[in-house]
Short mmCIF file of C-alpha atoms in Angstrom, two decimals:
data_model
loop_
_atom_site.label_atom_id
_atom_site.label_comp_id
_atom_site.label_asym_id
_atom_site.label_seq_id
_atom_site.Cartn_x
_atom_site.Cartn_y
_atom_site.Cartn_z
CA MET A 1 -13.13 -25.14 108.23
CA LYS A 2 -13.39 -22.73 105.32
CA VAL A 3 -11.36 -19.52 104.99
CA THR A 4 -11.14 -16.74 102.44
CA ILE A 5 -7.81 -15.18 101.48
CA TYR A 6 -7.30 -11.81 99.85
CA ALA A 7 -3.69 -11.32 98.73
CA ASP A 8 -1.68 -8.70 96.87
CA GLY A 9 1.89 -7.60 96.29
CA GLY A 10 3.79 -4.74 94.75
CA SER A 11 7.21 -3.44 93.79
CA ARG A 12 8.31 0.17 93.55
CA GLY A 13 10.57 0.02 90.57
CA ASN A 14 9.73 -3.48 89.32
CA PRO A 15 12.24 -4.66 90.40
CA GLY A 16 12.61 -2.52 93.49
CA VAL A 17 11.56 -2.45 97.13
CA ALA A 18 8.76 -4.98 97.34
CA GLY A 19 6.14 -6.13 99.80
CA SER A 20 3.03 -8.25 100.01
CA GLY A 21 -0.24 -7.97 101.88
CA THR A 22 -2.57 -10.77 102.93
CA VAL A 23 -5.85 -10.96 104.84
CA VAL A 24 -7.52 -14.19 105.96
CA TYR A 25 -11.22 -14.27 106.89
CA ASP A 26 -13.41 -16.96 108.40
CA GLU A 27 -16.82 -17.91 106.99
CA ALA A 28 -18.53 -15.26 109.11
CA GLY A 29 -16.31 -12.54 107.67
CA ASN A 30 -14.17 -12.10 110.76
CA THR A 31 -10.51 -11.25 110.27
CA LEU A 32 -8.24 -14.11 111.31
CA ARG A 33 -4.90 -12.80 110.01
CA GLU A 34 -3.48 -9.60 108.55
CA ILE A 35 0.04 -10.00 107.17
CA ALA A 36 2.29 -7.27 105.78
CA TYR A 37 5.44 -8.96 104.52
CA VAL A 38 8.69 -7.36 103.30
CA VAL A 39 9.72 -9.31 100.19
CA GLY A 40 13.04 -7.59 99.59
CA GLN A 41 14.97 -4.59 98.31
CA LYS A 42 14.97 -5.67 94.67
CA ALA A 43 12.06 -7.89 93.67
CA THR A 44 9.37 -7.76 90.99
CA ASN A 45 5.62 -7.26 91.23
CA ASN A 46 5.02 -10.89 90.29
CA VAL A 47 7.32 -12.22 93.02
CA ALA A 48 5.60 -9.96 95.55
CA GLU A 49 2.15 -11.16 94.44
CA TYR A 50 3.16 -14.79 94.74
CA THR A 51 4.62 -14.05 98.17
CA GLY A 52 1.27 -12.63 99.30
CA LEU A 53 -0.40 -15.83 98.13
CA LEU A 54 2.15 -18.00 99.94
CA ARG A 55 1.71 -16.13 103.23
CA GLY A 56 -2.04 -16.62 102.94
CA LEU A 57 -1.80 -20.34 102.22
CA GLU A 58 0.60 -20.78 105.14
CA ALA A 59 -1.78 -18.96 107.45
CA ALA A 60 -4.73 -21.05 106.26
CA ARG A 61 -2.72 -24.22 106.90
CA ASP A 62 -1.73 -23.07 110.37
CA LEU A 63 -5.37 -22.25 111.16
CA GLY A 64 -6.42 -25.77 110.22
CA ALA A 65 -8.45 -24.79 107.18
CA THR A 66 -9.78 -27.49 104.86
CA GLU A 67 -11.40 -25.28 102.21
CA VAL A 68 -9.77 -22.14 100.84
CA ASP A 69 -11.11 -19.43 98.53
CA ILE A 70 -8.44 -17.07 97.20
CA TYR A 71 -9.09 -13.64 95.69
CA MET A 72 -6.34 -11.66 93.98
CA ASP A 73 -6.19 -8.75 91.53
CA SER A 74 -3.19 -10.35 89.82
CA LYS A 75 -4.59 -12.11 86.77
CA LEU A 76 -1.15 -13.60 86.16
CA VAL A 77 -1.06 -15.46 89.48
CA VAL A 78 -4.71 -16.50 89.30
CA GLU A 79 -4.36 -17.86 85.77
CA GLN A 80 -1.06 -19.62 86.45
CA MET A 81 -2.23 -21.20 89.70
CA SER A 82 -5.47 -22.27 88.01
CA GLY A 83 -3.39 -24.05 85.36
CA ARG A 84 -4.59 -21.97 82.43
CA TRP A 85 -1.32 -20.11 81.83
CA LYS A 86 2.08 -21.70 81.45
CA ILE A 87 4.83 -20.80 83.92
CA LYS A 88 8.22 -20.52 82.26
CA HIS A 89 10.10 -18.03 84.43
CA PRO A 90 12.27 -19.92 86.98
CA ASP A 91 11.38 -17.60 89.88
CA MET A 92 7.67 -17.99 89.18
CA GLN A 93 8.01 -21.77 88.80
CA LYS A 94 9.66 -22.06 92.22
CA LEU A 95 7.06 -19.91 93.97
CA ALA A 96 4.15 -21.61 92.22
CA LEU A 97 5.52 -25.02 93.21
CA GLU A 98 5.72 -23.94 96.86
CA ALA A 99 2.14 -22.68 96.70
CA LYS A 100 0.90 -25.90 95.07
CA LYS A 101 2.57 -28.03 97.73
CA ILE A 102 0.75 -26.17 100.50
CA ALA A 103 -2.52 -26.10 98.52
CA ALA A 104 -2.35 -29.88 98.11
CA GLY A 105 -3.02 -30.19 101.84
CA PHE A 106 -6.52 -28.66 101.56
CA ASP A 107 -9.66 -30.39 100.36
CA THR A 108 -10.47 -27.57 97.94
CA VAL A 109 -8.69 -24.43 96.76
CA ASP A 110 -10.37 -21.96 94.40
CA TYR A 111 -8.68 -18.97 92.74
CA THR A 112 -10.70 -15.94 91.60
CA TRP A 113 -9.58 -12.66 90.04
CA VAL A 114 -11.14 -9.49 91.45
CA PRO A 115 -10.68 -5.82 90.48
CA ARG A 116 -8.18 -3.92 92.57
CA ASN A 117 -10.90 -1.90 94.30
CA LYS A 118 -12.23 -5.19 95.73
CA ASN A 119 -8.82 -5.98 97.21
CA LYS A 120 -8.13 -2.76 99.10
CA LYS A 121 -7.07 -4.20 102.47
CA ALA A 122 -4.44 -6.50 100.98
CA ASP A 123 -3.21 -3.62 98.83
CA GLU A 124 -2.91 -1.39 101.92
CA LEU A 125 -0.89 -4.05 103.72
CA SER A 126 1.44 -4.51 100.75
CA ASN A 127 2.10 -0.76 100.81
CA VAL A 128 2.87 -0.97 104.55
CA ALA A 129 5.41 -3.66 103.71
CA MET A 130 6.90 -1.62 100.85
CA ASP A 131 7.22 1.40 103.16
CA ALA A 132 9.09 -0.79 105.64
CA ALA A 133 11.31 -2.17 102.88
CA ALA A 134 12.10 1.38 101.74
CA GLN A 135 13.28 2.12 105.29
CA GLY A 136 15.64 -0.85 105.16
CA ALA A 137 13.59 -3.57 106.84
CA ALA A 138 14.79 -7.13 106.17
CA PRO A 139 12.49 -9.68 104.50
CA GLY A 140 9.83 -10.87 106.90
CA VAL A 141 6.55 -9.98 108.56
CA VAL A 142 6.13 -6.32 109.52
CA GLY A 143 5.07 -6.04 113.15
CA GLY A 144 4.04 -9.69 113.42
CA GLU A 145 0.86 -11.36 112.24
CA THR A 146 -2.28 -9.84 113.73
CA PRO A 147 -5.24 -11.97 114.83
CA ALA A 148 -6.95 -8.53 114.89
CA GLU A 149 -10.33 -7.42 116.14
CA PRO A 150 -13.15 -9.06 114.16
CA GLU A 151 -14.27 -6.86 111.29
CA PRO A 152 -16.61 -7.46 108.33
CA ALA A 153 -14.88 -8.86 105.27
CA ALA A 154 -15.43 -7.35 101.88
CA GLU A 155 -17.88 -9.50 99.96
CA PRO A 156 -16.33 -11.23 96.95
CA GLU A 157 -19.28 -10.05 94.81
CA GLN A 158 -18.48 -12.60 92.14
CA SER A 159 -21.75 -11.85 90.41
CA GLU A 160 -20.60 -8.29 89.71
CA ALA A 161 -17.36 -9.16 87.93
CA PRO A 162 -17.04 -12.86 87.20
CA ASN A 163 -13.87 -14.02 85.54
CA HIS A 164 -15.12 -15.63 82.32
CA GLU A 165 -11.70 -15.66 80.67
CA VAL A 166 -10.28 -19.17 80.30
CA ALA A 167 -7.32 -18.37 78.07
CA SER A 168 -5.47 -15.40 76.67
CA HIS A 169 -3.03 -14.18 74.06
CA ALA A 170 -0.22 -14.98 76.51
CA HIS A 171 -1.48 -18.53 76.99
CA TRP A 172 -1.64 -19.37 73.29
CA TYR A 173 1.70 -17.79 72.45
CA GLY A 174 3.57 -19.14 75.48
CA ILE A 175 4.30 -15.72 77.03
CA ASP A 176 5.20 -15.64 80.74
CA GLU A 177 5.16 -11.90 81.33
CA ALA A 178 1.99 -10.09 82.33
CA PRO A 179 1.03 -7.48 79.74
CA THR A 180 0.76 -3.77 80.35
CA ARG A 181 -2.94 -3.21 79.79
CA PHE A 182 -3.93 0.16 78.35
CA VAL A 183 -7.59 1.07 78.84
CA LEU A 184 -8.03 3.89 76.34
CA LEU A 185 -10.78 6.41 77.06
CA ARG A 186 -11.62 9.20 74.66
CA HIS A 187 -12.85 12.33 76.44
CA GLY A 188 -16.53 13.31 76.56
CA GLN A 189 -18.37 15.85 74.45
CA THR A 190 -17.27 19.51 74.17
CA GLU A 191 -18.78 22.41 72.24
CA HIS A 192 -16.23 21.75 69.50
CA SER A 193 -17.12 18.09 69.15
CA ALA A 194 -20.84 18.90 69.24
CA LYS A 195 -20.30 21.27 66.30
CA HIS A 196 -17.96 18.83 64.50
CA CYS A 197 -14.97 21.17 64.69
CA TYR A 198 -11.30 20.21 64.58
CA SER A 199 -10.18 20.45 68.18
CA GLY A 200 -6.53 19.93 69.01
CA SER A 201 -4.53 22.69 70.65
CA SER A 202 -7.62 24.59 71.82
CA ASP A 203 -8.98 23.85 75.26
CA PRO A 204 -12.79 23.60 75.46
CA VAL A 205 -14.42 22.14 78.57
CA LEU A 206 -16.90 19.29 78.69
CA THR A 207 -20.54 20.06 78.05
CA GLU A 208 -23.21 18.69 80.39
CA VAL A 209 -23.55 15.79 77.99
CA GLY A 210 -19.79 15.30 78.10
CA GLN A 211 -19.76 15.29 81.89
CA ASP A 212 -22.48 12.63 81.92
CA GLN A 213 -20.55 10.57 79.36
CA ALA A 214 -17.41 10.82 81.49
CA LYS A 215 -19.24 9.63 84.62
CA ARG A 216 -20.80 6.68 82.80
CA ALA A 217 -17.46 5.64 81.30
CA ALA A 218 -15.71 6.06 84.65
CA LYS A 219 -18.24 3.89 86.48
CA TRP A 220 -17.94 1.15 83.88
CA ILE A 221 -14.14 1.15 83.91
CA ALA A 222 -14.01 1.07 87.72
CA GLN A 223 -16.38 -1.91 87.77
CA THR A 224 -14.63 -3.92 85.06
CA GLU A 225 -10.94 -3.07 85.40
CA SER A 226 -8.32 -3.34 88.12
CA ILE A 227 -6.98 0.21 87.78
CA ASP A 228 -3.37 0.78 88.81
CA VAL A 229 -2.65 4.10 87.09
CA ILE A 230 -4.59 6.91 85.40
CA VAL A 231 -2.75 9.13 82.92
CA SER A 232 -4.28 11.99 80.99
CA SER A 233 -3.67 14.51 78.27
CA PRO A 234 -3.16 18.01 79.73
CA ARG A 235 -6.20 19.39 77.86
CA THR A 236 -9.11 20.33 80.14
CA ARG A 237 -11.61 18.04 78.39
CA ALA A 238 -9.37 15.05 79.02
CA LEU A 239 -8.51 16.05 82.59
CA GLU A 240 -12.21 16.46 83.42
CA THR A 241 -12.89 13.00 82.02
CA ALA A 242 -9.93 11.54 83.91
CA ALA A 243 -11.14 13.19 87.12
CA ALA A 244 -14.40 11.23 86.82
CA VAL A 245 -12.43 7.97 86.68
CA SER A 246 -10.32 9.07 89.64
CA ALA A 247 -13.41 9.96 91.68
CA VAL A 248 -14.85 6.45 91.47
CA SER A 249 -11.58 4.49 91.62
CA GLY A 250 -9.58 6.51 94.15
CA VAL A 251 -6.54 6.45 91.84
CA LYS A 252 -4.80 9.79 91.27
CA VAL A 253 -4.42 11.28 87.80
CA GLU A 254 -0.97 11.81 86.26
CA THR A 255 -0.79 14.40 83.47
CA VAL A 256 1.30 13.37 80.46
CA GLU A 257 2.01 16.18 78.01
CA GLY A 258 2.66 13.80 75.12
CA LEU A 259 -0.93 12.50 75.23
CA ARG A 260 -2.31 15.77 73.85
CA GLU A 261 -4.32 15.78 70.61
CA MET A 262 -2.57 16.59 67.34
CA ASP A 263 -2.36 20.29 66.46
CA PHE A 264 -4.66 21.18 63.57
CA GLY A 265 -2.93 24.53 62.96
CA ASP A 266 -4.96 26.93 60.80
CA PHE A 267 -7.86 24.46 60.76
CA GLU A 268 -8.20 24.50 64.54
CA GLY A 269 -11.75 25.20 65.74
CA LYS A 270 -13.22 24.97 62.24
CA THR A 271 -15.60 22.50 60.69
CA ARG A 272 -14.48 20.51 57.68
CA ASP A 273 -16.28 22.85 55.29
CA GLU A 274 -14.79 25.90 56.99
CA ALA A 275 -11.30 24.39 56.86
CA VAL A 276 -11.65 23.70 53.13
CA LYS A 277 -12.45 27.37 52.54
CA VAL A 278 -9.31 28.49 54.40
CA ASP A 279 -7.03 26.82 51.86
CA PRO A 280 -8.58 24.14 49.59
CA GLU A 281 -5.26 22.88 48.20
CA GLN A 282 -3.48 22.63 51.55
CA PHE A 283 -6.54 21.05 53.14
CA GLN A 284 -6.63 18.34 50.49
CA ALA A 285 -2.87 17.79 50.74
CA TRP A 286 -3.16 17.30 54.50
CA TYR A 287 -6.39 15.29 54.42
CA SER A 288 -5.02 12.77 51.93
CA SER A 289 -1.55 12.36 53.46
CA TYR A 290 -0.11 10.75 56.58
CA SER A 291 3.03 12.90 56.51
CA VAL A 292 1.75 16.35 55.46
CA ALA A 293 0.85 18.75 58.28
CA PRO A 294 -1.97 21.31 58.12
CA PRO A 295 -0.69 24.90 57.87
CA GLY A 296 0.92 25.72 61.23
CA GLY A 297 0.00 22.32 62.63
CA GLU A 298 1.19 18.74 63.14
CA SER A 299 1.05 15.81 60.73
CA VAL A 300 -0.51 12.50 61.64
CA GLU A 301 2.92 10.93 61.26
CA ASP A 302 4.51 13.29 63.79
CA MET A 303 1.65 12.77 66.21
CA ASP A 304 1.97 8.99 65.83
CA LYS A 305 5.71 9.07 66.55
CA ARG A 306 5.02 11.10 69.69
CA ILE A 307 2.40 8.63 70.94
CA VAL A 308 4.64 5.64 70.22
CA GLU A 309 7.28 7.16 72.50
CA VAL A 310 4.71 7.90 75.19
CA ARG A 311 3.40 4.34 75.03
CA LYS A 312 6.90 2.88 75.34
CA GLN A 313 7.66 5.08 78.33
CA LEU A 314 4.41 4.15 80.07
CA GLN A 315 4.92 0.47 79.32
CA THR A 316 8.39 0.58 80.88
CA ARG A 317 7.28 2.58 83.89
CA TYR A 318 4.14 0.56 84.58
CA ALA A 319 5.08 -2.89 83.28
CA GLY A 320 2.40 -5.48 84.02
CA LYS A 321 -0.05 -2.85 85.29
CA THR A 322 -3.44 -1.65 84.08
CA VAL A 323 -3.14 1.95 82.87
CA VAL A 324 -6.20 4.04 82.07
CA VAL A 325 -5.20 6.49 79.33
CA VAL A 326 -7.56 9.45 78.89
CA SER A 327 -6.84 11.22 75.64
CA HIS A 328 -8.23 12.20 72.24
CA VAL A 329 -9.32 10.53 69.04
CA THR A 330 -6.02 10.41 67.16
CA PRO A 331 -3.79 9.39 70.11
CA VAL A 332 -6.22 6.58 70.94
CA LYS A 333 -6.14 5.50 67.28
CA SER A 334 -2.34 5.44 67.52
CA PHE A 335 -2.45 3.01 70.47
CA VAL A 336 -4.82 0.76 68.53
CA ARG A 337 -2.68 0.99 65.39
CA GLN A 338 0.38 -0.01 67.41
CA GLY A 339 -1.52 -2.93 68.92
CA LEU A 340 -2.50 -4.11 65.45
CA ASN A 341 0.98 -3.39 64.05
CA SER A 342 -0.85 -1.83 61.10
CA GLY A 343 -0.11 1.09 58.80
CA ALA A 344 -1.27 4.64 58.21
CA ASP A 345 -4.59 3.50 56.71
CA THR A 346 -5.71 2.62 60.23
CA TYR A 347 -6.45 6.29 60.85
CA THR A 348 -8.98 6.52 58.02
CA HIS A 349 -10.57 3.10 58.59
CA LEU A 350 -11.09 3.42 62.35
CA PHE A 351 -13.86 5.47 63.99
CA LEU A 352 -13.96 6.28 67.69
CA ASP A 353 -16.97 7.78 69.44
CA LEU A 354 -16.80 10.30 72.26
CA ALA A 355 -16.25 8.63 75.66
CA SER A 356 -15.60 5.30 73.94
CA ILE A 357 -13.37 2.67 75.53
CA SER A 358 -10.72 0.65 73.71
CA VAL A 359 -8.29 -1.83 75.28
CA VAL A 360 -4.83 -2.80 74.02
CA GLU A 361 -2.33 -5.03 75.84
CA PHE A 362 1.40 -4.72 75.18
CA TYR A 363 3.88 -7.46 75.99
CA PRO A 364 7.66 -6.95 75.71
CA GLU A 365 7.71 -8.32 72.16
CA SER A 366 4.09 -8.28 71.00
CA ALA A 367 0.67 -6.73 71.49
CA VAL A 368 -3.00 -7.63 71.21
CA VAL A 369 -6.12 -5.48 70.76
CA ARG A 370 -8.85 -6.58 73.16
CA ARG A 371 -11.59 -4.01 72.53
CA VAL A 372 -12.26 -1.07 70.19
CA ASN A 373 -14.80 1.79 70.40
CA ASP A 374 -16.94 0.23 73.13
CA THR A 375 -19.85 2.54 73.98
CA ALA A 376 -22.23 0.13 75.72
CA HIS A 377 -21.84 2.07 78.98
CA LEU A 378 -23.44 5.14 77.37
CA MET A 379 -26.69 3.33 76.58
CA PHE A 380 -27.94 2.76 80.11
#
């Protein structure tokens, strides 16, 4: 007998009130079990995710399954249970050992990562469990396991988003923690960008081209990433781009004031040639310096310090999550610079196109740049 398990878990606070969700399907796609499980009042996302896996394996065992396919949007659990990532944290070691003991009783067990939007039912159940935990429920199944009315299972659709990754930065450097993954999206075209004007504190809207760019980028991100959070600069061009990502992913947009573009002061809304005419000496002083601000504006250094603080806050708040950051050219460059641990020259040696996607992962003590200025989604 072959079954398919979709499992998820979450923690509000990480650690905080935590719950897991698990769905078990038969080969025909009928629902055999739905399990919402209260993990506890102070547990982490990773513990909750492992708990969801355990409840699924237990259910498969009780159903008499011999073959088990497991789908989770936790890359950490999938990679660790597949043996590609080391497990050093004692809590994770204990849970993984329990899971392996149960899994040893099946003929075959396969683990596959899927984007979060392919794991919606398990995610819903984990939220039911977290709601119950928040109301004081003790660890255990919420409302009992449900054999449930048969309903079609979501297709795994492995061909859409296969997991080709066999190792990672964490694997090679012996890191246990899941990174906070920042998917950095520069906004689409505006009238200012079309005219090659400095555009910081002003608030132009997206052009028709910009709206199309935003939709293409949003579709690509939703298909290739497991989106947990969307944060955006408060500028309209960024919010319109973020709204496109929200529309296809179902994740709400959080506005973060600190993600705004740097203020170009007296050069705002002007082309390079026009800005030079305003004040040639001050333009050159600003253009050739990391720490000098344009008249009435903000220096690259001050902008960079602001973005560093924003990144740290987001990394703390959404540890181990995938965060789509919709912002502007210089804030995105700052994230990349931080990921590279490089200096001020990064700003002059790095080019980012409109609606481009870059990806940087931050661990507690390190970071790795995974992608820079990807525009393949705009070519089709």
